[in-house]
Amino acid sequence: MIRRSLMLLTTLCTCSAICFGQESATPEETKYLDNIQRVTFGLPRAGEGYFSPDGQTIAFQAFSVGYPFYQIYVQALDEKTPVRVSPGLGRTTCAYFSPDGESLLFSSAHTNPDIAAIEKEARDLAAAGGYDAEASYSHDGKQIVFTSTRDGDPDLYIMNSDGTNVRQIVNQDGYDGGPFFSPDDNWVLFRSDREEEHMLQLYLVSVDGKTEIQLTDDLQTV
């Protein structure tokens, strides 16, 4: 299994990024999306983008010339040039801004432990082996929730934002992932296929892991 570790990138460089390009939506799409604007250019593939807290910058993963795997980039919405912020080694994914916009979480499959500490910009937060990814911050910036296979299959964990005090909050068979904190930081919303493989449903779990609530129950819906 590819080893993915959660990385924390601090002191984000001032980034340049992109002009808007107008794209048309189909009639069906306009029910949910309108005024669609293109924000990346010149990349073979780019996706999984997230806004910074102030809405002026995006973080995303992309293939680029010279790098065989996805790398993490940041880009201001009024510029054209993305800035690579991941180490450039191994596969990277799952970028997510801290609430103050000064740090960026991402997951990396590179295995060189020195890379995480280069110039004190990136540091390894979850080096337990296996898959550690799909991380997001609490709204106060003090905690991180993430998915890990450290106990055998994908389950949910919470840790302090410096990587300490890791504790498991969900331990079920099957996939449990895609976690996000509720606005009051007391609950975590996540998806799980525990009822039927590859058929994802939504759940809530309290941050202490003691209370769990199933929100959807439609095995015809992925």
Short mmCIF file of C-alpha atoms in Angstrom, two decimals:
data_model
loop_
_atom_site.label_atom_id
_atom_site.label_comp_id
_atom_site.label_asym_id
_atom_site.label_seq_id
_atom_site.Cartn_x
_atom_site.Cartn_y
_atom_site.Cartn_z
CA MET A 1 0.00 0.00 0.00
CA ILE A 2 1.25 3.48 -0.85
CA ARG A 3 2.19 5.40 2.26
CA ARG A 4 0.49 8.76 2.48
CA SER A 5 1.29 11.18 5.28
CA LEU A 6 -0.47 14.35 6.27
CA MET A 7 1.74 17.35 5.73
CA LEU A 8 1.39 20.85 7.07
CA LEU A 9 2.71 23.64 4.90
CA THR A 10 3.14 26.92 6.74
CA THR A 11 4.00 30.44 5.66
CA LEU A 12 2.33 30.19 2.29
CA CYS A 13 4.11 32.17 -0.38
CA THR A 14 2.31 35.03 -2.01
CA CYS A 15 0.81 33.37 -4.99
CA SER A 16 -0.17 34.49 -8.36
CA ALA A 17 -2.93 32.85 -10.24
CA ILE A 18 -5.57 33.31 -12.87
CA CYS A 19 -7.90 35.26 -15.03
CA PHE A 20 -11.47 34.21 -15.28
CA GLY A 21 -12.77 32.52 -18.39
CA GLN A 22 -16.50 32.14 -18.88
CA GLU A 23 -17.86 28.63 -19.40
CA SER A 24 -21.48 27.90 -20.29
CA ALA A 25 -23.59 25.53 -18.21
CA THR A 26 -26.20 23.13 -19.51
CA PRO A 27 -29.85 23.83 -18.56
CA GLU A 28 -29.69 20.94 -16.08
CA GLU A 29 -26.49 22.29 -14.51
CA THR A 30 -27.93 25.79 -14.04
CA LYS A 31 -30.31 24.36 -11.45
CA TYR A 32 -27.30 24.05 -9.19
CA LEU A 33 -24.47 26.03 -10.81
CA ASP A 34 -24.55 29.31 -12.68
CA ASN A 35 -22.01 31.92 -13.77
CA ILE A 36 -19.36 29.21 -14.10
CA GLN A 37 -15.87 30.67 -14.45
CA ARG A 38 -12.69 28.85 -15.37
CA VAL A 39 -9.82 29.49 -12.95
CA THR A 40 -6.90 27.30 -14.12
CA PHE A 41 -5.15 27.30 -17.48
CA GLY A 42 -2.31 25.44 -19.17
CA LEU A 43 -2.37 22.37 -16.91
CA PRO A 44 -3.01 18.87 -18.31
CA ARG A 45 -5.29 18.12 -15.36
CA ALA A 46 -6.37 20.05 -12.26
CA GLY A 47 -9.04 19.51 -9.65
CA GLU A 48 -10.13 19.07 -6.03
CA GLY A 49 -9.94 22.79 -5.34
CA TYR A 50 -10.72 24.60 -2.09
CA PHE A 51 -11.03 28.31 -1.32
CA SER A 52 -8.91 30.08 1.27
CA PRO A 53 -10.96 31.55 4.16
CA ASP A 54 -10.97 35.01 2.55
CA GLY A 55 -12.11 33.59 -0.78
CA GLN A 56 -9.24 35.18 -2.70
CA THR A 57 -7.03 32.11 -3.22
CA ILE A 58 -7.57 28.48 -4.16
CA ALA A 59 -5.57 25.37 -3.32
CA PHE A 60 -5.80 22.45 -5.72
CA GLN A 61 -4.00 19.39 -7.07
CA ALA A 62 -2.72 19.25 -10.64
CA PHE A 63 -0.45 17.50 -13.09
CA SER A 64 2.23 19.83 -14.43
CA VAL A 65 5.21 19.58 -16.77
CA GLY A 66 8.17 17.99 -14.99
CA TYR A 67 6.15 16.20 -12.31
CA PRO A 68 4.74 12.71 -13.00
CA PHE A 69 2.22 12.84 -10.12
CA TYR A 70 -0.35 15.26 -8.76
CA GLN A 71 1.21 18.15 -6.83
CA ILE A 72 -0.44 20.82 -4.67
CA TYR A 73 -0.70 24.38 -5.97
CA VAL A 74 -2.06 27.66 -4.65
CA GLN A 75 -3.27 30.44 -6.86
CA ALA A 76 -4.89 33.85 -6.41
CA LEU A 77 -8.14 34.19 -8.30
CA ASP A 78 -7.08 37.35 -10.15
CA GLU A 79 -3.83 35.95 -11.57
CA LYS A 80 -2.79 33.23 -14.03
CA THR A 81 0.26 31.50 -12.54
CA PRO A 82 -0.17 28.77 -9.90
CA VAL A 83 2.56 28.25 -7.30
CA ARG A 84 3.58 24.70 -6.38
CA VAL A 85 3.77 24.32 -2.59
CA SER A 86 4.18 20.53 -2.23
CA PRO A 87 7.67 18.94 -2.21
CA GLY A 88 7.53 17.70 -5.81
CA LEU A 89 8.10 14.05 -4.87
CA GLY A 90 5.43 11.38 -4.77
CA ARG A 91 1.67 11.74 -5.12
CA THR A 92 -0.02 14.57 -3.24
CA THR A 93 -3.71 15.26 -2.68
CA CYS A 94 -6.37 16.56 -0.26
CA ALA A 95 -5.28 20.17 0.24
CA TYR A 96 -7.16 22.20 2.86
CA PHE A 97 -6.54 25.69 4.28
CA SER A 98 -6.30 26.47 7.98
CA PRO A 99 -8.96 28.91 9.28
CA ASP A 100 -6.45 31.79 9.32
CA GLY A 101 -5.29 31.00 5.78
CA GLU A 102 -1.64 30.80 6.85
CA SER A 103 -1.22 27.02 6.67
CA LEU A 104 -2.23 24.29 4.27
CA LEU A 105 -2.84 20.62 4.97
CA PHE A 106 -2.17 18.06 2.28
CA SER A 107 -1.43 14.36 1.96
CA SER A 108 1.79 13.11 0.37
CA ALA A 109 3.06 9.67 -0.68
CA HIS A 110 6.75 10.61 -0.76
CA THR A 111 8.89 8.48 1.58
CA ASN A 112 11.87 10.73 2.26
CA PRO A 113 11.43 11.91 5.86
CA ASP A 114 13.72 14.89 5.33
CA ILE A 115 11.39 16.44 2.78
CA ALA A 116 8.85 17.26 5.44
CA ALA A 117 11.24 19.59 7.22
CA ILE A 118 12.79 21.42 4.25
CA GLU A 119 13.37 25.06 5.23
CA LYS A 120 10.85 24.48 8.03
CA GLU A 121 8.05 25.01 5.53
CA ALA A 122 6.49 21.54 5.59
CA ARG A 123 6.33 19.08 8.45
CA ASP A 124 4.93 15.59 8.78
CA LEU A 125 1.89 15.43 11.03
CA ALA A 126 0.75 11.81 10.78
CA ALA A 127 3.56 9.38 9.97
CA ALA A 128 1.90 6.16 11.09
CA GLY A 129 2.28 4.32 7.78
CA GLY A 130 -0.52 3.39 5.42
CA TYR A 131 -3.09 5.92 4.26
CA ASP A 132 -3.46 9.20 6.16
CA ALA A 133 -5.46 11.74 4.15
CA GLU A 134 -8.79 13.56 3.69
CA ALA A 135 -7.96 16.01 6.47
CA SER A 136 -9.69 19.23 7.48
CA TYR A 137 -9.37 21.77 10.30
CA SER A 138 -11.80 22.60 13.06
CA HIS A 139 -13.11 26.17 12.78
CA ASP A 140 -10.99 27.32 15.72
CA GLY A 141 -7.89 25.84 14.06
CA LYS A 142 -7.01 23.74 17.11
CA GLN A 143 -7.89 20.27 15.77
CA ILE A 144 -7.60 18.25 12.57
CA VAL A 145 -9.89 15.39 11.59
CA PHE A 146 -8.63 12.87 9.04
CA THR A 147 -9.02 9.39 7.56
CA SER A 148 -6.42 6.71 8.29
CA THR A 149 -5.89 3.00 7.65
CA ARG A 150 -3.52 2.61 10.60
CA ASP A 151 -5.84 0.04 12.19
CA GLY A 152 -6.49 -1.89 8.96
CA ASP A 153 -9.28 -0.08 7.13
CA PRO A 154 -10.22 3.60 6.63
CA ASP A 155 -11.50 5.08 9.88
CA LEU A 156 -11.69 8.57 11.41
CA TYR A 157 -9.22 10.19 13.78
CA ILE A 158 -8.81 13.59 15.42
CA MET A 159 -5.51 15.14 16.48
CA ASN A 160 -4.27 18.49 17.69
CA SER A 161 -3.19 20.82 14.89
CA ASP A 162 0.48 20.18 15.76
CA GLY A 163 0.02 16.42 15.23
CA THR A 164 -0.16 15.44 18.91
CA ASN A 165 -2.92 13.65 20.84
CA VAL A 166 -4.19 11.42 18.03
CA ARG A 167 -7.40 9.61 18.96
CA GLN A 168 -9.81 7.46 16.99
CA ILE A 169 -13.45 8.56 16.83
CA VAL A 170 -14.88 6.04 14.32
CA ASN A 171 -13.96 2.35 14.12
CA GLN A 172 -16.25 0.43 11.78
CA ASP A 173 -15.75 -2.09 8.99
CA GLY A 174 -15.58 -0.60 5.52
CA TYR A 175 -14.68 2.90 4.43
CA ASP A 176 -15.24 5.91 6.71
CA GLY A 177 -13.89 9.14 5.28
CA GLY A 178 -14.37 12.65 3.89
CA PRO A 179 -14.71 14.23 7.36
CA PHE A 180 -15.55 17.88 8.10
CA PHE A 181 -16.25 19.61 11.40
CA SER A 182 -19.65 21.14 12.13
CA PRO A 183 -19.70 24.96 12.58
CA ASP A 184 -19.60 24.59 16.38
CA ASP A 185 -16.77 21.98 16.16
CA ASN A 186 -18.77 19.54 18.30
CA TRP A 187 -19.58 17.11 15.48
CA VAL A 188 -17.93 15.60 12.43
CA LEU A 189 -19.83 14.92 9.20
CA PHE A 190 -18.49 11.99 7.18
CA ARG A 191 -19.36 9.37 4.58
CA SER A 192 -19.33 5.59 4.99
CA ASP A 193 -20.06 2.45 2.96
CA ARG A 194 -20.47 0.22 6.02
CA GLU A 195 -23.97 -0.89 4.97
CA GLU A 196 -22.99 -1.85 1.43
CA GLU A 197 -19.60 -1.58 -0.25
CA HIS A 198 -19.21 1.48 -2.49
CA MET A 199 -22.68 2.77 -1.53
CA LEU A 200 -21.89 5.84 0.53
CA GLN A 201 -24.19 7.30 3.20
CA LEU A 202 -23.78 10.36 5.44
CA TYR A 203 -23.21 10.20 9.19
CA LEU A 204 -22.50 12.51 12.11
CA VAL A 205 -20.21 11.57 14.99
CA SER A 206 -19.48 13.59 18.11
CA VAL A 207 -15.85 14.69 18.48
CA ASP A 208 -15.44 12.35 21.46
CA GLY A 209 -16.63 9.43 19.31
CA LYS A 210 -19.39 8.48 21.75
CA THR A 211 -22.45 9.44 19.70
CA GLU A 212 -23.11 8.61 16.07
CA ILE A 213 -26.12 9.55 13.93
CA GLN A 214 -26.93 8.21 10.46
CA LEU A 215 -28.28 10.98 8.23
CA THR A 216 -29.06 9.15 4.97
CA ASP A 217 -30.22 5.61 4.26
CA ASP A 218 -30.67 5.11 0.54
CA LEU A 219 -28.69 2.20 -0.86
CA GLN A 220 -29.61 3.25 -4.39
CA THR A 221 -27.53 6.41 -3.98
CA VAL A 222 -23.74 6.53 -4.03
#
